Tab-separated table of C-alpha atoms in Angstrom:
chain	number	residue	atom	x	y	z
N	25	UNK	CA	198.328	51.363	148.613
N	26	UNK	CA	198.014	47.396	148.481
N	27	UNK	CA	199.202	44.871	150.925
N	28	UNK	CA	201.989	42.654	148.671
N	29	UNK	CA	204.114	39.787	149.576
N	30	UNK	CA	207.455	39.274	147.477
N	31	UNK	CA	208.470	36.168	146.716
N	32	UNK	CA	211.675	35.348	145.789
N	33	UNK	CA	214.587	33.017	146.670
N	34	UNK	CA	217.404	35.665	146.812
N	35	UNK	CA	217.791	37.971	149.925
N	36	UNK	CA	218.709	40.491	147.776
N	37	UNK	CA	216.008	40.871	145.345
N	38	UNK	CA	213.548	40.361	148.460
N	39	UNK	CA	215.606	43.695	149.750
N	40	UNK	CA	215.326	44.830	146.292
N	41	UNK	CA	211.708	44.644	145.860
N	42	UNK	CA	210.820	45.484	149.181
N	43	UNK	CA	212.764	48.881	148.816
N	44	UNK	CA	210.969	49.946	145.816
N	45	UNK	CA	207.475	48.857	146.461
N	46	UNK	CA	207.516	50.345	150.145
N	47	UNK	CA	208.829	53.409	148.060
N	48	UNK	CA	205.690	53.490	145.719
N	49	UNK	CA	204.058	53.172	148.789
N	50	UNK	CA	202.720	49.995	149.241
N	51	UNK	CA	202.881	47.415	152.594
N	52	UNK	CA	204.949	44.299	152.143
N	53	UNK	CA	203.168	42.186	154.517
N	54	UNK	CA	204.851	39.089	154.004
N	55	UNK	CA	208.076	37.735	152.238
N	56	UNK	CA	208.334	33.699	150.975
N	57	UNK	CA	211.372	32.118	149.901
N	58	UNK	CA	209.882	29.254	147.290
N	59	UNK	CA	207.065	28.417	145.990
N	60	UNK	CA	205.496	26.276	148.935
N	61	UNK	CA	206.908	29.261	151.457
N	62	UNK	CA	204.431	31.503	149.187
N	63	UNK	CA	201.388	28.609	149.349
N	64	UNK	CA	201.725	29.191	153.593
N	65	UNK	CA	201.803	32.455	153.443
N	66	UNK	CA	198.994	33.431	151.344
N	67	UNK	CA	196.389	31.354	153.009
N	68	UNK	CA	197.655	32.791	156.653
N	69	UNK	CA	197.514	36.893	154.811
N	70	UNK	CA	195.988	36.929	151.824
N	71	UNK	CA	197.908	39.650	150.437
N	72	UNK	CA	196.430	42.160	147.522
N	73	UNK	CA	199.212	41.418	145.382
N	74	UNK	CA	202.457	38.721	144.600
N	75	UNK	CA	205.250	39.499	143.359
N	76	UNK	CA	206.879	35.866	142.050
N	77	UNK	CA	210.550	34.981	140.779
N	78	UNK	CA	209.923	31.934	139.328
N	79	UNK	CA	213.988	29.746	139.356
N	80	UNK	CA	212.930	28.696	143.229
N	81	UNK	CA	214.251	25.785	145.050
N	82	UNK	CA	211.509	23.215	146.492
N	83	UNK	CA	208.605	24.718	144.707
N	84	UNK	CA	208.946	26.962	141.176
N	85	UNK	CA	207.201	29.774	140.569
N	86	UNK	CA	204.961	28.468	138.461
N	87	UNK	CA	203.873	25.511	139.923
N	88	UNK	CA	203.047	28.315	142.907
N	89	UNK	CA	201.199	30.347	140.873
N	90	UNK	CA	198.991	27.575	139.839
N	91	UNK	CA	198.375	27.021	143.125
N	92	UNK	CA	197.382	30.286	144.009
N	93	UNK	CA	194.873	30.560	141.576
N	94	UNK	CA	193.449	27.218	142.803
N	95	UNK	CA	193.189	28.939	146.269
N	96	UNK	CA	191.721	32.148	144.744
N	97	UNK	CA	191.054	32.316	141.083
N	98	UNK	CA	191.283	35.916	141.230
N	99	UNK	CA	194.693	36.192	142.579
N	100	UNK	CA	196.725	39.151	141.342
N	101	UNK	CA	200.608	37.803	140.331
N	102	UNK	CA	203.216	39.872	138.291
N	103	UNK	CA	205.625	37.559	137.965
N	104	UNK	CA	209.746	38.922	138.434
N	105	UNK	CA	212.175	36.672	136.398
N	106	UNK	CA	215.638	36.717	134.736
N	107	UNK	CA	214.167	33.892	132.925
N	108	UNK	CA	212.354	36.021	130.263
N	109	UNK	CA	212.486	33.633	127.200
N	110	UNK	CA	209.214	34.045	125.581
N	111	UNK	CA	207.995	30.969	126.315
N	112	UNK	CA	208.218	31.384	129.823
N	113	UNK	CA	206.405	34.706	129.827
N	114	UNK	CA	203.824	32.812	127.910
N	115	UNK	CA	203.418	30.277	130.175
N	116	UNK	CA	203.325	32.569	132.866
N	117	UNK	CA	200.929	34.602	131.411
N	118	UNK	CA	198.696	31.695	130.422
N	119	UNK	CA	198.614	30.018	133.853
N	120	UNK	CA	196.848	33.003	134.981
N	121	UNK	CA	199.921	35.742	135.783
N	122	UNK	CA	199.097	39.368	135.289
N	123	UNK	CA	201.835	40.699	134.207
N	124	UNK	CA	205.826	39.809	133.897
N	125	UNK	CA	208.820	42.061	134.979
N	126	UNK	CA	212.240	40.827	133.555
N	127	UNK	CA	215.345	41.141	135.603
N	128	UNK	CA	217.591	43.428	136.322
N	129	UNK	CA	214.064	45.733	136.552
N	130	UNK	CA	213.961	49.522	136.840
N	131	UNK	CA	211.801	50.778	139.603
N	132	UNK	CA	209.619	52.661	137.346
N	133	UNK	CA	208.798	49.172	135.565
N	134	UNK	CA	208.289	47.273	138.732
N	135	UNK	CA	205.425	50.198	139.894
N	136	UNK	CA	203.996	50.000	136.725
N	137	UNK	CA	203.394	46.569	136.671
N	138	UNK	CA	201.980	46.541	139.886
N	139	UNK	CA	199.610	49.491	139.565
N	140	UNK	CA	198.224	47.488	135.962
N	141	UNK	CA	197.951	44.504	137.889
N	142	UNK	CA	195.733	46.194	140.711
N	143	UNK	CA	193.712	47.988	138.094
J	26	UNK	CA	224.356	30.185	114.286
J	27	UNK	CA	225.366	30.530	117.784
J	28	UNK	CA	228.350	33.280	117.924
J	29	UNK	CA	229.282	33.288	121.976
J	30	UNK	CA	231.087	36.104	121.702
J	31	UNK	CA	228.463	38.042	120.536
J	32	UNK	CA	225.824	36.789	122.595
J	33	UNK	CA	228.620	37.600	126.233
J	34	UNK	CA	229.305	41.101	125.040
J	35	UNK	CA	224.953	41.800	123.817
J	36	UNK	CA	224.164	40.389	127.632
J	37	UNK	CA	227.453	41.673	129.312
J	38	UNK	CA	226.349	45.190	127.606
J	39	UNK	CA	222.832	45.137	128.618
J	40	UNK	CA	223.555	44.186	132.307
J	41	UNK	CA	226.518	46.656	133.416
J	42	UNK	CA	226.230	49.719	130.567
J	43	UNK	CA	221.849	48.958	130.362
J	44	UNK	CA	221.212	48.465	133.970
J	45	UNK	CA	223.866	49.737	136.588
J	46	UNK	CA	225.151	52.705	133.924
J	47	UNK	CA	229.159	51.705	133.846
J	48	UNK	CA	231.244	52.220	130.902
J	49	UNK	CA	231.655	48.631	129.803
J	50	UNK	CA	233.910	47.946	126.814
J	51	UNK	CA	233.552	44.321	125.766
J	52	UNK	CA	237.722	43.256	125.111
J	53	UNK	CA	239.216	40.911	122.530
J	54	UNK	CA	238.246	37.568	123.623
J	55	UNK	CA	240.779	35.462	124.898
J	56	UNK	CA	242.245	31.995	123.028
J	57	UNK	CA	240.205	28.996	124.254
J	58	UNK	CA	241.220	26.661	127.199
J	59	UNK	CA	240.210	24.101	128.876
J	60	UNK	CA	240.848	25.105	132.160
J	61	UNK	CA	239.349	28.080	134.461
J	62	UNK	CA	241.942	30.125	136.648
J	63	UNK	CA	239.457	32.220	138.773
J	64	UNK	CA	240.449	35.381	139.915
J	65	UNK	CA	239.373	36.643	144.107
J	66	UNK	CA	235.977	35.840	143.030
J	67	UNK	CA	233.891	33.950	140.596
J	68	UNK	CA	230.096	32.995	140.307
J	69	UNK	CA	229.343	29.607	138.185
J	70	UNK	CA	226.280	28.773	136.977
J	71	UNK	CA	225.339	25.788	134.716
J	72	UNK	CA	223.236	25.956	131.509
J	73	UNK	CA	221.140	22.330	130.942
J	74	UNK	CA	219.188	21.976	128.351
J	75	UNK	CA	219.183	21.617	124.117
J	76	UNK	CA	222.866	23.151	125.278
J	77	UNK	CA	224.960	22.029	128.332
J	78	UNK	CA	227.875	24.097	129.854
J	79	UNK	CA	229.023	26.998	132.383
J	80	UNK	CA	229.284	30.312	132.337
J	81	UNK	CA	231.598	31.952	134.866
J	82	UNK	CA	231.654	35.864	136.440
J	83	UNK	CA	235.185	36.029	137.785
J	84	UNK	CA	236.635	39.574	139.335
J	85	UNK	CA	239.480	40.643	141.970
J	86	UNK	CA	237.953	41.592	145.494
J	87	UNK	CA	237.663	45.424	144.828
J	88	UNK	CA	235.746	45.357	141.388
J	89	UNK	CA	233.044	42.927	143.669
J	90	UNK	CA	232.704	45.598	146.148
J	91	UNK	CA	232.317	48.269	143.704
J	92	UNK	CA	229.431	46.392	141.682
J	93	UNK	CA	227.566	45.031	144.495
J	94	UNK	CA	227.797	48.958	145.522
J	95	UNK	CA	226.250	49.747	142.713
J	96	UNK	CA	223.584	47.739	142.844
J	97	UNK	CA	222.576	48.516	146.429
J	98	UNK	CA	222.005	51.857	144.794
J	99	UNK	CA	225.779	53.044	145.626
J	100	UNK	CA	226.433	51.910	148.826
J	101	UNK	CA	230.271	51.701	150.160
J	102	UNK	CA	230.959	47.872	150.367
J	103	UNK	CA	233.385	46.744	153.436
J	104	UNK	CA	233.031	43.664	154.466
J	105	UNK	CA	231.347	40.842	152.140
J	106	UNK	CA	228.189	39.596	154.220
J	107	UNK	CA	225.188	37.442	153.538
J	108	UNK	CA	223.233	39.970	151.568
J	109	UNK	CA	226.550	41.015	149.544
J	110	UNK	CA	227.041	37.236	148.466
J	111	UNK	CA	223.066	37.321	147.623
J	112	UNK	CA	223.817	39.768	145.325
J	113	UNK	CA	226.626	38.711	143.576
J	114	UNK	CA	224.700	35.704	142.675
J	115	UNK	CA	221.861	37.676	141.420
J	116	UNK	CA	224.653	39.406	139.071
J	117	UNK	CA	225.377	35.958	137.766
J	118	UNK	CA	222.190	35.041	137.504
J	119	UNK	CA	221.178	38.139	135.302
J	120	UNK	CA	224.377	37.310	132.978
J	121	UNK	CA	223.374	33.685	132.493
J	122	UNK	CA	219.610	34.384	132.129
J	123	UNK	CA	220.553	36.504	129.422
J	124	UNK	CA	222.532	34.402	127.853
J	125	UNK	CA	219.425	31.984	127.770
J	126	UNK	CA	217.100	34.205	126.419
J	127	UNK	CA	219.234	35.422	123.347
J	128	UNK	CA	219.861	31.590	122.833
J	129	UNK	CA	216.118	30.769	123.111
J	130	UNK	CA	216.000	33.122	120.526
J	131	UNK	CA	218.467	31.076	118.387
J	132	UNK	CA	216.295	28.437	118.790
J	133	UNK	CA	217.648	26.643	121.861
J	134	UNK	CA	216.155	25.663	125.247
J	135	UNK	CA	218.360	25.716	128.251
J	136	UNK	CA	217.218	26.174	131.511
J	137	UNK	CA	219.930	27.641	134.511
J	138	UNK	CA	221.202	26.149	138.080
J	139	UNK	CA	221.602	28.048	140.952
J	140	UNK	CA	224.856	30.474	141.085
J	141	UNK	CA	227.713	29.113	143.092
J	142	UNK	CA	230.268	31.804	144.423
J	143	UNK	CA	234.088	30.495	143.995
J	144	UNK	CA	236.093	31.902	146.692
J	145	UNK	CA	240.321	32.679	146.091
J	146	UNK	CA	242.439	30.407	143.983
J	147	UNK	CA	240.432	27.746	142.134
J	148	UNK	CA	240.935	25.812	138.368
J	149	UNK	CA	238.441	24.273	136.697
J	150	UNK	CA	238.935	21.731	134.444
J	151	UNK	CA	236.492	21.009	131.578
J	152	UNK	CA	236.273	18.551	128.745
J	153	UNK	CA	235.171	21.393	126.417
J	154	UNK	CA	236.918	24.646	126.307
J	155	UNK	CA	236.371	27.943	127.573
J	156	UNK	CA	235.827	31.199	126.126
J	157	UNK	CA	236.696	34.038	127.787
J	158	UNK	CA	235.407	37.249	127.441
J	159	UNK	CA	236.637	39.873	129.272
J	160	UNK	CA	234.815	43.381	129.881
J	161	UNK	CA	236.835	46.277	131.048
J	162	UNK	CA	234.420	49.013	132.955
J	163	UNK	CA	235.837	52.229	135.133
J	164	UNK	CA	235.531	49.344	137.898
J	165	UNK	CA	237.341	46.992	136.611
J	166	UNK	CA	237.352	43.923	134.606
J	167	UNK	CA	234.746	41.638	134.542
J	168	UNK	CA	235.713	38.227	132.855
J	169	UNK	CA	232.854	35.905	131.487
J	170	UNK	CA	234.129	32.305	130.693
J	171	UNK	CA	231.739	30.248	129.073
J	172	UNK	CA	231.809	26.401	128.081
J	173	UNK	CA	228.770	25.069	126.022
J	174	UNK	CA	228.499	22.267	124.178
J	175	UNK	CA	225.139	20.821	122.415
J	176	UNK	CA	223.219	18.081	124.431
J	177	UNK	CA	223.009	14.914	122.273
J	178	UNK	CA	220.536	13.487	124.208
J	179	UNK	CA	217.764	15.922	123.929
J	180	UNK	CA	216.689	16.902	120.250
J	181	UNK	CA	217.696	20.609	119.509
């Protein structure tokens, strides 16, 4: 079981990925909103694991994910996008994400992810 | 070569047959216009990039209630509330993110806005023309307008 926060501008998704990680039992111990949301929360719980849309108002996805792995270069991120043009999974991927769930995800795909990630 | 109606009815497909397992049979597409007449309930998002344009998700009332049932994992929708109107957006944005990604595989970068939900009567007027595609599922039709029209101003 791993402590996660999801981070994602949509309530529903949040709902979403809440629902199925808390299934696959795992503790979402914090949700964030955009990318600077995420930023304040990590440093207050350090989660295991982040689960990161990246199409976020104030700060993108991206630009948090970079700075989580100035925070902690060994941050686990599995990044959860619509926006899977392969260039963005690229990028994502190169700036350090582990892994990159496209959406609309099946549960099954989500765990997955997360489980490699932990590994 | 960029065929929309092929790319609406691949993404359309993928979305409401792939994902939330309806019947969805992708209908002639309708003549061009350059005017929008929503139906109850539309979501517009903008494509900017090598490409600028709209794509609009436009149902009646009971085929919303029915898909955002579906995707709360087949909930009975009565009343539209915050996290029903989150959702609906999220449908939109699926549809237009896929729409991106089969046109980044064209060749062409466009990035996506934020959905906007359109609420009872509206027209939209636009200086290129729609084309609509309509999708008929057991819960009703789902009509996709989309408007795109190459950016001049960044290199494609």
């Amino acid at each position: 079981m791993a402590k996660i926060m999801v981070v994602d501008d949509a309530a529903f998704m949040r709902m979403v990925l809440k629902n199925i990680l808390t299934e696959g039992g795992h503790e979402i111990i914090a949700e964030a909103i955009n990318g600077e949301d995420a930023v304040h929360h990590y440093l207050k719980c350090t989660p295991d694991l982040v689960t990161m849309d990246i199409t976020m108002p104030e700060m993108d996805g991206i630009a948090a994910l970079k700075e989580l792995i100035k925070i902690n270069p060994l941050v686990k991120v599995v990044m959860c996008s619509a926006m899977g043009q392969q260039g963005m999974v690229l990028e994502a991927i190169y700036s350090g994400a582990k892994d990159f769930v496209v959406k609309p995800f099946q549960k099954e795909r989500v765990l997955e992810s997360v489980m490699k990630a932990l590994a | 070569m960029l065929n929309e109606f092929e790319v609406i009815t691949k993404v359309g497909e993928n979305v409401l047959k792939g994902y939330l397992g309806l019947n969805a049979q992708p209908l002639r597409q309708q003549e061009q216009q350059e005017s929008y007449i929503g139906k109850d309930i539309g979501v517009i998002i903008q494509l900017v990039g090598q490409m600028d344009g709209q794509v609009i998700c436009t149902m009646n009332l009971d085929t919303v209630k029915s898909l955002i049932g579906r995707m709360m994992g087949g909930l009975e929708i009565g009343q539209l509330d915050d996290m029903c109107w989150s959702a609906l957006q999220e449908f939109g944005n699926w549809i237009v993110s896929g729409i991106a990604i089969e046109l980044s595989e064209l060749g062409i970068d466009v990035n996506i806005t934020h959905p906007i939900i359109q609420e009872g009567f509206t027209i939209i007027h636009s200086r290129s023309k729609f084309m609509a595609v309509p999708i008929s599922t057991e819960i009703g039709t789902v009509e996709i307008y989309i408007s795109l029209e190459k950016n001049n101003q960044v290199a494609v």
